Amino acid sequence: MVLQFTLSPPSNIGLIFLIAMVSSGVLLIALAFIFGRKSRKVRGTFVLLIVIGVINVSLGIGLSQEVMGAGSTVTVGDGYMQIQSPSFSGAGNINVTSGMVQSAYIGQIGVGNLTISRDHGTDSGNFNVGVFTLGNGATAYVVSNNVSNLVIQLTSGKYVLVGTNNTNLLASAFSRDVHSVTF
């Protein structure tokens, strides 16, 4: 039996990104027109500010759509767990098979070695998606909207932390289909 979970980011994350990128782009374009056109010596600066401003506005509009609508999907099936997450604002696509798992248990983010520090991705309250460093220095791929998480230690020494609105159901499915979980 295949079980699937979807995690959606809070709607304010994409909005903040959009506002930051677009406003910085508009500011650069305004600076170009205020200061850049007055002197022929700074014509190169004028063009550069315009180009960077337009790029910022374009990236802000384009990438905010990915950040706003970028949910992650966790699928547990016979012998595998697949995570599909955007690579820009998330952990990327991860496949965990039975042979890759050293151990699995339920843990809480922020407790002991499960303190996390974001390297890449999104962290907003309990919503954490991306690549993080754990308190013990190990790399962790995190896809979670919950404090309680399925913690998977891989044979490579890296970790995968997955928390959903129903982490117990996720852990039970993982324990049944992929690798035993210590509850």
PDB file of C-alpha atoms in Angstrom, residues 7-166:
ATOM      1  CA  LEU A   7       3.363  19.622   3.097  1.00  0.00           C
ATOM      2  CA  SER A   8       2.567  23.159   1.976  1.00  0.00           C
ATOM      3  CA  PRO A   9       4.562  26.211   3.030  1.00  0.00           C
ATOM      4  CA  PRO A  10       2.921  29.061   4.908  1.00  0.00           C
ATOM      5  CA  SER A  11       1.621  31.556   2.349  1.00  0.00           C
ATOM      6  CA  ASN A  12       3.647  34.452   3.783  1.00  0.00           C
ATOM      7  CA  ILE A  13       7.025  32.981   2.764  1.00  0.00           C
ATOM      8  CA  GLY A  14       6.531  33.553  -0.959  1.00  0.00           C
ATOM      9  CA  LEU A  15       5.007  36.975  -0.341  1.00  0.00           C
ATOM     10  CA  ILE A  16       8.006  38.114   1.701  1.00  0.00           C
ATOM     11  CA  PHE A  17      10.368  36.856  -1.006  1.00  0.00           C
ATOM     12  CA  LEU A  18       8.331  38.624  -3.702  1.00  0.00           C
ATOM     13  CA  ILE A  19       8.279  41.925  -1.821  1.00  0.00           C
ATOM     14  CA  ALA A  20      12.018  41.813  -1.051  1.00  0.00           C
ATOM     15  CA  MET A  21      13.134  41.030  -4.600  1.00  0.00           C
ATOM     16  CA  VAL A  22      10.736  43.353  -6.401  1.00  0.00           C
ATOM     17  CA  SER A  23      11.295  46.298  -4.049  1.00  0.00           C
ATOM     18  CA  SER A  24      15.103  45.970  -4.305  1.00  0.00           C
ATOM     19  CA  GLY A  25      14.801  45.834  -8.104  1.00  0.00           C
ATOM     20  CA  VAL A  26      12.551  48.890  -8.221  1.00  0.00           C
ATOM     21  CA  LEU A  27      14.945  50.730  -5.884  1.00  0.00           C
ATOM     22  CA  LEU A  28      17.885  49.971  -8.188  1.00  0.00           C
ATOM     23  CA  ILE A  29      15.957  51.152 -11.242  1.00  0.00           C
ATOM     24  CA  ALA A  30      14.949  54.358  -9.418  1.00  0.00           C
ATOM     25  CA  LEU A  31      18.557  54.988  -8.377  1.00  0.00           C
ATOM     26  CA  ALA A  32      19.638  54.519 -11.969  1.00  0.00           C
ATOM     27  CA  PHE A  33      17.217  57.184 -13.159  1.00  0.00           C
ATOM     28  CA  ILE A  34      17.958  59.579 -10.294  1.00  0.00           C
ATOM     29  CA  PHE A  35      21.759  59.449 -10.414  1.00  0.00           C
ATOM     30  CA  GLY A  36      22.800  57.568 -13.521  1.00  0.00           C
ATOM     31  CA  ARG A  37      21.507  59.805 -16.311  1.00  0.00           C
ATOM     32  CA  LYS A  38      22.929  63.102 -15.038  1.00  0.00           C
ATOM     33  CA  SER A  39      26.476  62.512 -16.185  1.00  0.00           C
ATOM     34  CA  ARG A  40      27.858  60.869 -19.288  1.00  0.00           C
ATOM     35  CA  LYS A  41      30.729  59.448 -17.193  1.00  0.00           C
ATOM     36  CA  VAL A  42      28.305  57.250 -15.275  1.00  0.00           C
ATOM     37  CA  ARG A  43      26.334  55.949 -18.266  1.00  0.00           C
ATOM     38  CA  GLY A  44      27.766  52.449 -17.661  1.00  0.00           C
ATOM     39  CA  THR A  45      26.538  52.600 -14.078  1.00  0.00           C
ATOM     40  CA  PHE A  46      23.087  53.653 -15.320  1.00  0.00           C
ATOM     41  CA  VAL A  47      22.839  50.654 -17.634  1.00  0.00           C
ATOM     42  CA  LEU A  48      24.206  48.271 -14.994  1.00  0.00           C
ATOM     43  CA  LEU A  49      21.701  49.465 -12.363  1.00  0.00           C
ATOM     44  CA  ILE A  50      18.829  49.115 -14.843  1.00  0.00           C
ATOM     45  CA  VAL A  51      19.889  45.591 -15.815  1.00  0.00           C
ATOM     46  CA  ILE A  52      20.342  44.434 -12.202  1.00  0.00           C
ATOM     47  CA  GLY A  53      17.034  46.048 -11.218  1.00  0.00           C
ATOM     48  CA  VAL A  54      15.134  44.329 -14.023  1.00  0.00           C
ATOM     49  CA  ILE A  55      16.765  40.990 -13.139  1.00  0.00           C
ATOM     50  CA  ASN A  56      15.764  41.401  -9.474  1.00  0.00           C
ATOM     51  CA  VAL A  57      12.159  42.202 -10.385  1.00  0.00           C
ATOM     52  CA  SER A  58      12.006  39.268 -12.813  1.00  0.00           C
ATOM     53  CA  LEU A  59      13.555  36.818 -10.358  1.00  0.00           C
ATOM     54  CA  GLY A  60      11.282  38.057  -7.595  1.00  0.00           C
ATOM     55  CA  ILE A  61       8.161  37.490  -9.658  1.00  0.00           C
ATOM     56  CA  GLY A  62       9.319  34.205 -11.165  1.00  0.00           C
ATOM     57  CA  LEU A  63      10.813  32.540  -8.119  1.00  0.00           C
ATOM     58  CA  SER A  64       8.145  33.703  -5.687  1.00  0.00           C
ATOM     59  CA  GLN A  65       5.693  31.558  -7.631  1.00  0.00           C
ATOM     60  CA  GLU A  66       7.893  28.534  -6.971  1.00  0.00           C
ATOM     61  CA  VAL A  67       8.292  29.444  -3.296  1.00  0.00           C
ATOM     62  CA  MET A  68       4.571  30.191  -2.783  1.00  0.00           C
ATOM     63  CA  GLY A  69       3.298  27.088  -4.488  1.00  0.00           C
ATOM     64  CA  ALA A  70       6.200  24.864  -3.598  1.00  0.00           C
ATOM     65  CA  GLY A  71       4.801  22.056  -1.570  1.00  0.00           C
ATOM     66  CA  SER A  72       6.664  18.902  -0.750  1.00  0.00           C
ATOM     67  CA  THR A  73       5.292  15.408  -1.188  1.00  0.00           C
ATOM     68  CA  VAL A  74       6.329  12.403   0.893  1.00  0.00           C
ATOM     69  CA  THR A  75       5.418   8.959  -0.449  1.00  0.00           C
ATOM     70  CA  VAL A  76       5.976   5.708   1.439  1.00  0.00           C
ATOM     71  CA  GLY A  77       5.722   2.491  -0.535  1.00  0.00           C
ATOM     72  CA  ASP A  78       7.039  -1.064  -0.484  1.00  0.00           C
ATOM     73  CA  GLY A  79      10.751  -0.731   0.367  1.00  0.00           C
ATOM     74  CA  TYR A  80      11.089   3.005  -0.249  1.00  0.00           C
ATOM     75  CA  MET A  81      10.252   6.518   0.843  1.00  0.00           C
ATOM     76  CA  GLN A  82      10.316   9.216  -1.827  1.00  0.00           C
ATOM     77  CA  ILE A  83      10.416  12.929  -1.065  1.00  0.00           C
ATOM     78  CA  GLN A  84       9.684  15.414  -3.813  1.00  0.00           C
ATOM     79  CA  SER A  85      10.620  18.937  -2.834  1.00  0.00           C
ATOM     80  CA  PRO A  86      11.683  21.983  -4.854  1.00  0.00           C
ATOM     81  CA  SER A  87      15.447  22.268  -5.108  1.00  0.00           C
ATOM     82  CA  PHE A  88      15.423  26.087  -4.874  1.00  0.00           C
ATOM     83  CA  SER A  89      13.457  26.414  -1.645  1.00  0.00           C
ATOM     84  CA  GLY A  90      13.576  22.849  -0.386  1.00  0.00           C
ATOM     85  CA  ALA A  91      15.577  19.692   0.031  1.00  0.00           C
ATOM     86  CA  GLY A  92      15.254  18.514  -3.573  1.00  0.00           C
ATOM     87  CA  ASN A  93      14.149  15.024  -4.534  1.00  0.00           C
ATOM     88  CA  ILE A  94      15.252  12.280  -2.152  1.00  0.00           C
ATOM     89  CA  ASN A  95      14.750   8.538  -2.400  1.00  0.00           C
ATOM     90  CA  VAL A  96      15.371   6.403   0.671  1.00  0.00           C
ATOM     91  CA  THR A  97      15.395   2.634   0.266  1.00  0.00           C
ATOM     92  CA  SER A  98      15.554  -0.061   2.939  1.00  0.00           C
ATOM     93  CA  GLY A  99      19.254  -0.695   2.322  1.00  0.00           C
ATOM     94  CA  MET A 100      20.167   2.949   2.875  1.00  0.00           C
ATOM     95  CA  VAL A 101      18.749   3.139   6.420  1.00  0.00           C
ATOM     96  CA  GLN A 102      20.987   2.606   9.441  1.00  0.00           C
ATOM     97  CA  SER A 103      18.329   3.490  12.030  1.00  0.00           C
ATOM     98  CA  ALA A 104      14.987   5.258  12.349  1.00  0.00           C
ATOM     99  CA  TYR A 105      13.236   6.763  15.342  1.00  0.00           C
ATOM    100  CA  ILE A 106      10.799   9.473  16.384  1.00  0.00           C
ATOM    101  CA  GLY A 107      12.417  12.673  17.629  1.00  0.00           C
ATOM    102  CA  GLN A 108      11.658  16.333  18.174  1.00  0.00           C
ATOM    103  CA  ILE A 109      13.354  19.156  16.311  1.00  0.00           C
ATOM    104  CA  GLY A 110      15.150  21.436  18.738  1.00  0.00           C
ATOM    105  CA  VAL A 111      15.924  18.714  21.300  1.00  0.00           C
ATOM    106  CA  GLY A 112      19.428  17.248  21.773  1.00  0.00           C
ATOM    107  CA  ASN A 113      21.251  16.531  18.528  1.00  0.00           C
ATOM    108  CA  LEU A 114      18.104  17.483  16.583  1.00  0.00           C
ATOM    109  CA  THR A 115      18.748  21.191  16.914  1.00  0.00           C
ATOM    110  CA  ILE A 116      18.888  22.414  13.342  1.00  0.00           C
ATOM    111  CA  SER A 117      20.656  25.237  11.577  1.00  0.00           C
ATOM    112  CA  ARG A 118      19.526  26.053   8.028  1.00  0.00           C
ATOM    113  CA  ASP A 119      22.112  25.760   5.270  1.00  0.00           C
ATOM    114  CA  HIS A 120      19.671  25.989   2.358  1.00  0.00           C
ATOM    115  CA  GLY A 121      15.904  26.104   2.167  1.00  0.00           C
ATOM    116  CA  THR A 122      13.069  27.473   4.241  1.00  0.00           C
ATOM    117  CA  ASP A 123      12.526  27.716   7.974  1.00  0.00           C
ATOM    118  CA  SER A 124       9.421  29.461   9.218  1.00  0.00           C
ATOM    119  CA  GLY A 125       8.100  28.374  12.595  1.00  0.00           C
ATOM    120  CA  ASN A 126       7.506  24.618  12.469  1.00  0.00           C
ATOM    121  CA  PHE A 127       7.821  24.610   8.664  1.00  0.00           C
ATOM    122  CA  ASN A 128      11.360  23.477   7.818  1.00  0.00           C
ATOM    123  CA  VAL A 129      12.234  22.291   4.338  1.00  0.00           C
ATOM    124  CA  GLY A 130      15.764  22.144   3.000  1.00  0.00           C
ATOM    125  CA  VAL A 131      19.280  21.160   3.928  1.00  0.00           C
ATOM    126  CA  PHE A 132      20.196  21.741   7.571  1.00  0.00           C
ATOM    127  CA  THR A 133      23.078  21.016   9.929  1.00  0.00           C
ATOM    128  CA  LEU A 134      22.188  19.074  13.069  1.00  0.00           C
ATOM    129  CA  GLY A 135      23.544  19.775  16.545  1.00  0.00           C
ATOM    130  CA  ASN A 136      26.010  16.907  16.091  1.00  0.00           C
ATOM    131  CA  GLY A 137      27.371  18.483  12.880  1.00  0.00           C
ATOM    132  CA  ALA A 138      25.739  15.996  10.488  1.00  0.00           C
ATOM    133  CA  THR A 139      23.890  17.063   7.362  1.00  0.00           C
ATOM    134  CA  ALA A 140      20.127  16.573   7.420  1.00  0.00           C
ATOM    135  CA  TYR A 141      17.574  16.791   4.651  1.00  0.00           C
ATOM    136  CA  VAL A 142      14.488  18.133   6.387  1.00  0.00           C
ATOM    137  CA  VAL A 143      10.904  18.158   5.124  1.00  0.00           C
ATOM    138  CA  SER A 144       8.699  18.952   8.089  1.00  0.00           C
ATOM    139  CA  ASN A 145       5.769  21.015   9.273  1.00  0.00           C
ATOM    140  CA  ASN A 146       5.794  19.496  12.749  1.00  0.00           C
ATOM    141  CA  VAL A 147       8.053  19.442  15.812  1.00  0.00           C
ATOM    142  CA  SER A 148       7.686  15.646  15.994  1.00  0.00           C
ATOM    143  CA  ASN A 149       9.613  13.943  13.177  1.00  0.00           C
ATOM    144  CA  LEU A 150      10.600  10.604  11.763  1.00  0.00           C
ATOM    145  CA  VAL A 151      14.397  10.730  12.028  1.00  0.00           C
ATOM    146  CA  ILE A 152      16.195   8.483   9.566  1.00  0.00           C
ATOM    147  CA  GLN A 153      19.929   7.999   9.902  1.00  0.00           C
ATOM    148  CA  LEU A 154      21.364   6.863   6.595  1.00  0.00           C
ATOM    149  CA  THR A 155      24.342   4.529   6.230  1.00  0.00           C
ATOM    150  CA  SER A 156      26.173   7.495   4.641  1.00  0.00           C
ATOM    151  CA  GLY A 157      26.044   9.342   7.992  1.00  0.00           C
ATOM    152  CA  LYS A 158      23.501  11.872   6.762  1.00  0.00           C
ATOM    153  CA  TYR A 159      19.996  12.210   8.135  1.00  0.00           C
ATOM    154  CA  VAL A 160      16.505  12.649   6.732  1.00  0.00           C
ATOM    155  CA  LEU A 161      13.930  14.293   9.016  1.00  0.00           C
ATOM    156  CA  VAL A 162      10.310  14.096   7.948  1.00  0.00           C
ATOM    157  CA  GLY A 163       7.385  15.462   9.930  1.00  0.00           C
ATOM    158  CA  THR A 164       3.797  15.751   8.769  1.00  0.00           C
ATOM    159  CA  ASN A 165       0.475  16.603  10.342  1.00  0.00           C
ATOM    160  CA  ASN A 166       0.314  12.901  11.183  1.00  0.00           C
TER     161      ASN A 166
END
